[in-house]
Amino acid sequence: MGNEGLGGLAKRWLTSKVKELTTADRRVREAAEYEAEESGRQFRNEAAGEALMTAIPGLRRLRDRQVEHAERAEAERERRVAEELAARPVAGLRLRVSGAVSGEWSGPIPASVVVDPDGSAGDGDPYAGQDALLVDLRLPAGADERIGGQRFAGWTFVVPGFSGDGVYDLAESGLARRAADCEPEYIDWELSIGGDGEGFYFQPDAGPTTVHVSTAPDGTRTLVVTMSLLGAAGELRASAELVVAGTAGVS
């Protein structure tokens, strides 16, 4: 990331090394180790590149055009994400968390709740050939919603073996997948509370986790969720009720 400059890269490396050396969470430690190595590599390359561009000014102009192109591409990506969120139906969420962060939040949130006809995690998955319910709740990029003083950005998780209304034990299904050596990457099962990289993630052995799905006669679907999660800040217990009116956002 050439537009960070040497100072920004050095700061990112230092932040990652501190996290790597202080966190007790294996996944966070591994991610921080990778980030430290990557930012260190970029720092060395950037330092060498700055010296070369000073000697050959044409290279600096080429670099600047590449940075401009990358910025335009990122702006386009953000525009597409914003449009996709704007097109989503709005669900009602009531969320309470305790542990590393304690607090409550309730309000409307853009929601995608869809049934994936092939929600398996690979060969040998005990849920292969079964549906999965994909839940993706995400606030717009400019939103500044808070839980316990921490920024709340969204929540994503999956209900494997989905077959309609009922109670689903995600800890049990997760341990079954682990025993079959086909556990998914839970980096995508994130309750985003805190800054970048400071979310909380589901793990099947973190504690009880269930999702109770019910559908009213008018098609309104309600998910009552209790979930145990882990993050760099510690353990988190979340309980929530998500209400998607009619069949909007559910397929």
Short mmCIF file of C-alpha atoms in Angstrom, two decimals:
data_model
loop_
_atom_site.label_atom_id
_atom_site.label_comp_id
_atom_site.label_asym_id
_atom_site.label_seq_id
_atom_site.Cartn_x
_atom_site.Cartn_y
_atom_site.Cartn_z
CA MET A 1 0.00 0.00 0.00
CA GLY A 2 2.26 2.73 -1.31
CA ASN A 3 -0.09 5.54 -0.32
CA GLU A 4 0.45 4.74 3.39
CA GLY A 5 4.00 6.04 3.30
CA LEU A 6 6.92 4.68 5.31
CA GLY A 7 5.57 6.04 8.59
CA GLY A 8 2.19 4.39 8.12
CA LEU A 9 3.76 1.05 7.25
CA ALA A 10 6.05 1.21 10.28
CA LYS A 11 3.09 1.99 12.55
CA ARG A 12 1.07 -0.90 11.07
CA TRP A 13 3.99 -3.28 11.62
CA LEU A 14 4.39 -2.20 15.25
CA THR A 15 0.65 -2.50 15.95
CA SER A 16 0.57 -6.00 14.48
CA LYS A 17 3.63 -7.14 16.45
CA VAL A 18 2.12 -5.92 19.73
CA LYS A 19 -1.12 -7.77 19.00
CA GLU A 20 0.79 -10.91 17.98
CA LEU A 21 2.76 -10.95 21.22
CA THR A 22 -0.07 -10.09 23.61
CA THR A 23 -3.20 -11.88 22.38
CA ALA A 24 -4.18 -15.30 23.70
CA ASP A 25 -6.50 -16.01 20.78
CA ARG A 26 -4.82 -18.34 18.27
CA ARG A 27 -6.64 -17.03 15.20
CA VAL A 28 -6.01 -13.40 16.10
CA ARG A 29 -2.35 -14.18 16.82
CA GLU A 30 -1.89 -15.91 13.47
CA ALA A 31 -3.60 -13.04 11.64
CA ALA A 32 -1.43 -10.49 13.46
CA GLU A 33 1.73 -12.48 12.66
CA TYR A 34 0.82 -12.51 8.98
CA GLU A 35 0.01 -8.79 9.04
CA ALA A 36 3.35 -8.00 10.72
CA GLU A 37 5.27 -10.01 8.12
CA GLU A 38 3.34 -8.42 5.26
CA SER A 39 3.70 -4.85 6.53
CA GLY A 40 7.41 -5.46 7.23
CA ARG A 41 7.90 -6.71 3.68
CA GLN A 42 6.00 -3.72 2.30
CA PHE A 43 8.10 -1.36 4.44
CA ARG A 44 11.34 -2.76 3.03
CA ASN A 45 10.00 -2.62 -0.52
CA GLU A 46 8.68 0.90 -0.01
CA ALA A 47 12.00 2.13 1.36
CA ALA A 48 13.87 0.68 -1.61
CA GLY A 49 11.24 2.02 -3.99
CA GLU A 50 11.44 5.56 -2.63
CA ALA A 51 15.17 5.61 -3.21
CA LEU A 52 14.74 4.32 -6.76
CA MET A 53 11.94 6.78 -7.58
CA THR A 54 14.10 9.65 -6.38
CA ALA A 55 16.72 8.58 -8.89
CA ILE A 56 14.20 7.94 -11.71
CA PRO A 57 11.32 10.50 -11.52
CA GLY A 58 9.31 8.71 -14.22
CA LEU A 59 8.80 5.80 -11.85
CA ARG A 60 7.13 8.08 -9.30
CA ARG A 61 4.63 9.26 -11.91
CA LEU A 62 3.90 5.64 -12.82
CA ARG A 63 3.43 4.79 -9.13
CA ASP A 64 1.08 7.73 -8.67
CA ARG A 65 -1.06 6.59 -11.61
CA GLN A 66 -1.23 3.09 -10.14
CA VAL A 67 -2.31 4.48 -6.77
CA GLU A 68 -4.96 6.61 -8.45
CA HIS A 69 -6.26 3.55 -10.33
CA ALA A 70 -6.40 1.53 -7.10
CA GLU A 71 -8.28 4.33 -5.34
CA ARG A 72 -10.83 4.50 -8.14
CA ALA A 73 -11.27 0.71 -8.01
CA GLU A 74 -11.82 0.85 -4.24
CA ALA A 75 -14.32 3.68 -4.61
CA GLU A 76 -16.20 1.62 -7.20
CA ARG A 77 -16.23 -1.40 -4.87
CA GLU A 78 -17.58 0.73 -2.04
CA ARG A 79 -20.25 2.13 -4.37
CA ARG A 80 -21.39 -1.38 -5.35
CA VAL A 81 -21.53 -2.46 -1.70
CA ALA A 82 -23.56 0.64 -0.80
CA GLU A 83 -26.00 -0.05 -3.63
CA GLU A 84 -26.38 -3.69 -2.57
CA LEU A 85 -27.10 -2.66 1.03
CA ALA A 86 -29.57 -0.01 -0.12
CA ALA A 87 -31.45 -2.66 -2.11
CA ARG A 88 -31.75 -4.99 0.87
CA PRO A 89 -34.95 -5.18 2.92
CA VAL A 90 -34.70 -3.77 6.42
CA ALA A 91 -35.12 -6.15 9.35
CA GLY A 92 -35.60 -5.35 13.02
CA LEU A 93 -32.77 -6.40 15.35
CA ARG A 94 -32.58 -6.42 19.12
CA LEU A 95 -29.10 -7.36 20.31
CA ARG A 96 -27.62 -7.69 23.78
CA VAL A 97 -24.00 -8.61 24.51
CA SER A 98 -22.07 -9.31 27.70
CA GLY A 99 -18.52 -10.24 28.53
CA ALA A 100 -15.67 -8.41 26.83
CA VAL A 101 -18.25 -5.81 25.76
CA SER A 102 -21.55 -5.23 27.52
CA GLY A 103 -24.47 -3.33 26.10
CA GLU A 104 -27.60 -3.37 23.96
CA TRP A 105 -28.61 -2.17 20.53
CA SER A 106 -31.92 -2.22 18.71
CA GLY A 107 -33.04 -0.81 15.42
CA PRO A 108 -33.46 -1.42 11.69
CA ILE A 109 -30.65 -3.07 9.79
CA PRO A 110 -30.22 -4.08 6.11
CA ALA A 111 -30.59 -7.87 6.09
CA SER A 112 -29.89 -10.72 3.72
CA VAL A 113 -31.33 -14.01 4.98
CA VAL A 114 -31.11 -16.60 2.23
CA VAL A 115 -31.23 -20.37 1.90
CA ASP A 116 -28.21 -21.90 0.20
CA PRO A 117 -29.11 -25.29 -1.31
CA ASP A 118 -25.51 -26.47 -0.94
CA GLY A 119 -24.17 -25.21 2.35
CA SER A 120 -21.53 -27.93 2.78
CA ALA A 121 -17.96 -27.14 3.80
CA GLY A 122 -16.31 -29.84 1.70
CA ASP A 123 -16.00 -33.57 1.17
CA GLY A 124 -17.16 -35.56 4.17
CA ASP A 125 -19.25 -32.73 5.56
CA PRO A 126 -22.07 -34.30 7.61
CA TYR A 127 -24.31 -31.52 6.25
CA ALA A 128 -23.41 -32.09 2.60
CA GLY A 129 -26.43 -31.94 0.31
CA GLN A 130 -28.48 -30.06 2.90
CA ASP A 131 -29.61 -26.46 2.89
CA ALA A 132 -27.89 -23.77 4.94
CA LEU A 133 -29.41 -20.51 6.12
CA LEU A 134 -27.04 -17.61 5.44
CA VAL A 135 -27.59 -14.58 7.64
CA ASP A 136 -25.82 -11.32 6.75
CA LEU A 137 -26.71 -8.18 8.69
CA ARG A 138 -24.72 -5.11 7.79
CA LEU A 139 -25.05 -1.41 8.53
CA PRO A 140 -24.05 1.16 5.88
CA ALA A 141 -20.42 2.24 5.90
CA GLY A 142 -21.24 5.71 7.26
CA ALA A 143 -23.29 4.46 10.20
CA ASP A 144 -21.93 5.12 13.68
CA GLU A 145 -23.94 2.77 15.88
CA ARG A 146 -22.47 1.75 19.24
CA ILE A 147 -22.75 -1.09 21.72
CA GLY A 148 -21.03 -0.55 25.05
CA GLY A 149 -19.12 2.34 23.51
CA GLN A 150 -17.80 0.16 20.68
CA ARG A 151 -18.75 0.55 17.03
CA PHE A 152 -21.27 -2.02 15.81
CA ALA A 153 -21.11 -2.73 12.05
CA GLY A 154 -22.95 -6.02 11.48
CA TRP A 155 -23.24 -9.75 12.06
CA THR A 156 -22.85 -12.75 9.79
CA PHE A 157 -23.35 -16.44 10.52
CA VAL A 158 -24.62 -19.66 8.95
CA VAL A 159 -27.16 -22.26 10.09
CA PRO A 160 -26.11 -25.61 8.51
CA GLY A 161 -28.65 -28.36 7.92
CA PHE A 162 -31.46 -25.84 7.65
CA SER A 163 -34.90 -27.40 7.10
CA GLY A 164 -37.33 -24.69 8.16
CA ASP A 165 -38.75 -23.76 11.54
CA GLY A 166 -37.04 -25.30 14.54
CA VAL A 167 -34.12 -25.02 16.94
CA TYR A 168 -30.60 -25.42 15.53
CA ASP A 169 -27.62 -26.12 17.79
CA LEU A 170 -24.63 -24.50 16.08
CA ALA A 171 -22.18 -25.72 18.71
CA GLU A 172 -23.27 -29.31 18.06
CA SER A 173 -23.15 -28.98 14.27
CA GLY A 174 -19.80 -27.23 14.47
CA LEU A 175 -18.25 -29.98 16.57
CA ALA A 176 -19.65 -32.60 14.16
CA ARG A 177 -17.96 -30.80 11.28
CA ARG A 178 -14.73 -30.58 13.25
CA ALA A 179 -14.82 -34.33 13.92
CA ALA A 180 -15.29 -34.90 10.19
CA ASP A 181 -12.31 -32.63 9.44
CA CYS A 182 -14.38 -30.26 7.32
CA GLU A 183 -14.79 -27.26 9.60
CA PRO A 184 -15.53 -23.98 7.78
CA GLU A 185 -13.46 -20.83 8.15
CA TYR A 186 -15.23 -19.05 10.99
CA ILE A 187 -13.55 -15.78 10.05
CA ASP A 188 -16.77 -15.14 8.11
CA TRP A 189 -18.98 -15.80 11.16
CA GLU A 190 -18.33 -12.41 12.72
CA LEU A 191 -20.14 -10.16 15.14
CA SER A 192 -18.47 -6.89 14.19
CA ILE A 193 -18.06 -4.88 17.38
CA GLY A 194 -14.99 -2.66 17.71
CA GLY A 195 -12.56 -1.31 15.15
CA ASP A 196 -11.13 -3.07 12.11
CA GLY A 197 -9.94 -6.56 13.02
CA GLU A 198 -11.46 -6.34 16.49
CA GLY A 199 -14.62 -8.39 15.93
CA PHE A 200 -15.83 -11.50 17.73
CA TYR A 201 -16.03 -14.89 16.04
CA PHE A 202 -18.07 -18.01 16.59
CA GLN A 203 -16.26 -21.17 17.65
CA PRO A 204 -18.19 -24.40 18.31
CA ASP A 205 -16.39 -25.03 21.61
CA ALA A 206 -16.76 -21.44 22.87
CA GLY A 207 -20.07 -22.19 24.58
CA PRO A 208 -23.78 -22.82 23.91
CA THR A 209 -25.03 -21.44 20.61
CA THR A 210 -28.53 -21.94 19.25
CA VAL A 211 -30.76 -20.38 16.60
CA HIS A 212 -34.53 -20.74 16.95
CA VAL A 213 -36.35 -20.08 13.67
CA SER A 214 -40.10 -19.51 13.50
CA THR A 215 -42.40 -18.28 10.74
CA ALA A 216 -45.73 -16.53 11.32
CA PRO A 217 -48.78 -17.09 9.06
CA ASP A 218 -48.08 -13.78 7.28
CA GLY A 219 -44.60 -14.99 6.36
CA THR A 220 -42.73 -12.95 8.97
CA ARG A 221 -39.68 -14.92 10.01
CA THR A 222 -38.13 -14.54 13.46
CA LEU A 223 -34.70 -15.75 14.51
CA VAL A 224 -33.90 -15.91 18.21
CA VAL A 225 -30.16 -16.32 18.58
CA THR A 226 -27.86 -17.06 21.51
CA MET A 227 -24.21 -17.26 20.53
CA SER A 228 -20.85 -17.65 22.27
CA LEU A 229 -17.96 -15.88 20.55
CA LEU A 230 -14.26 -15.19 20.98
CA GLY A 231 -12.13 -12.22 20.00
CA ALA A 232 -8.90 -10.46 20.80
CA ALA A 233 -10.69 -8.63 23.62
CA GLY A 234 -11.93 -11.87 25.20
CA GLU A 235 -15.15 -13.85 25.35
CA LEU A 236 -18.55 -12.51 24.35
CA ARG A 237 -22.08 -13.79 24.86
CA ALA A 238 -24.69 -12.48 22.43
CA SER A 239 -28.45 -12.84 22.50
CA ALA A 240 -30.66 -11.39 19.81
CA GLU A 241 -34.02 -11.38 18.08
CA LEU A 242 -34.12 -10.71 14.35
CA VAL A 243 -37.48 -10.11 12.68
CA VAL A 244 -37.76 -10.11 8.89
CA ALA A 245 -41.24 -8.95 7.87
CA GLY A 246 -43.12 -11.06 5.34
CA THR A 247 -40.79 -12.95 3.04
CA ALA A 248 -38.60 -9.93 2.30
CA GLY A 249 -34.93 -10.79 2.34
CA VAL A 250 -35.65 -14.50 2.71
CA SER A 251 -35.36 -16.92 -0.18
#
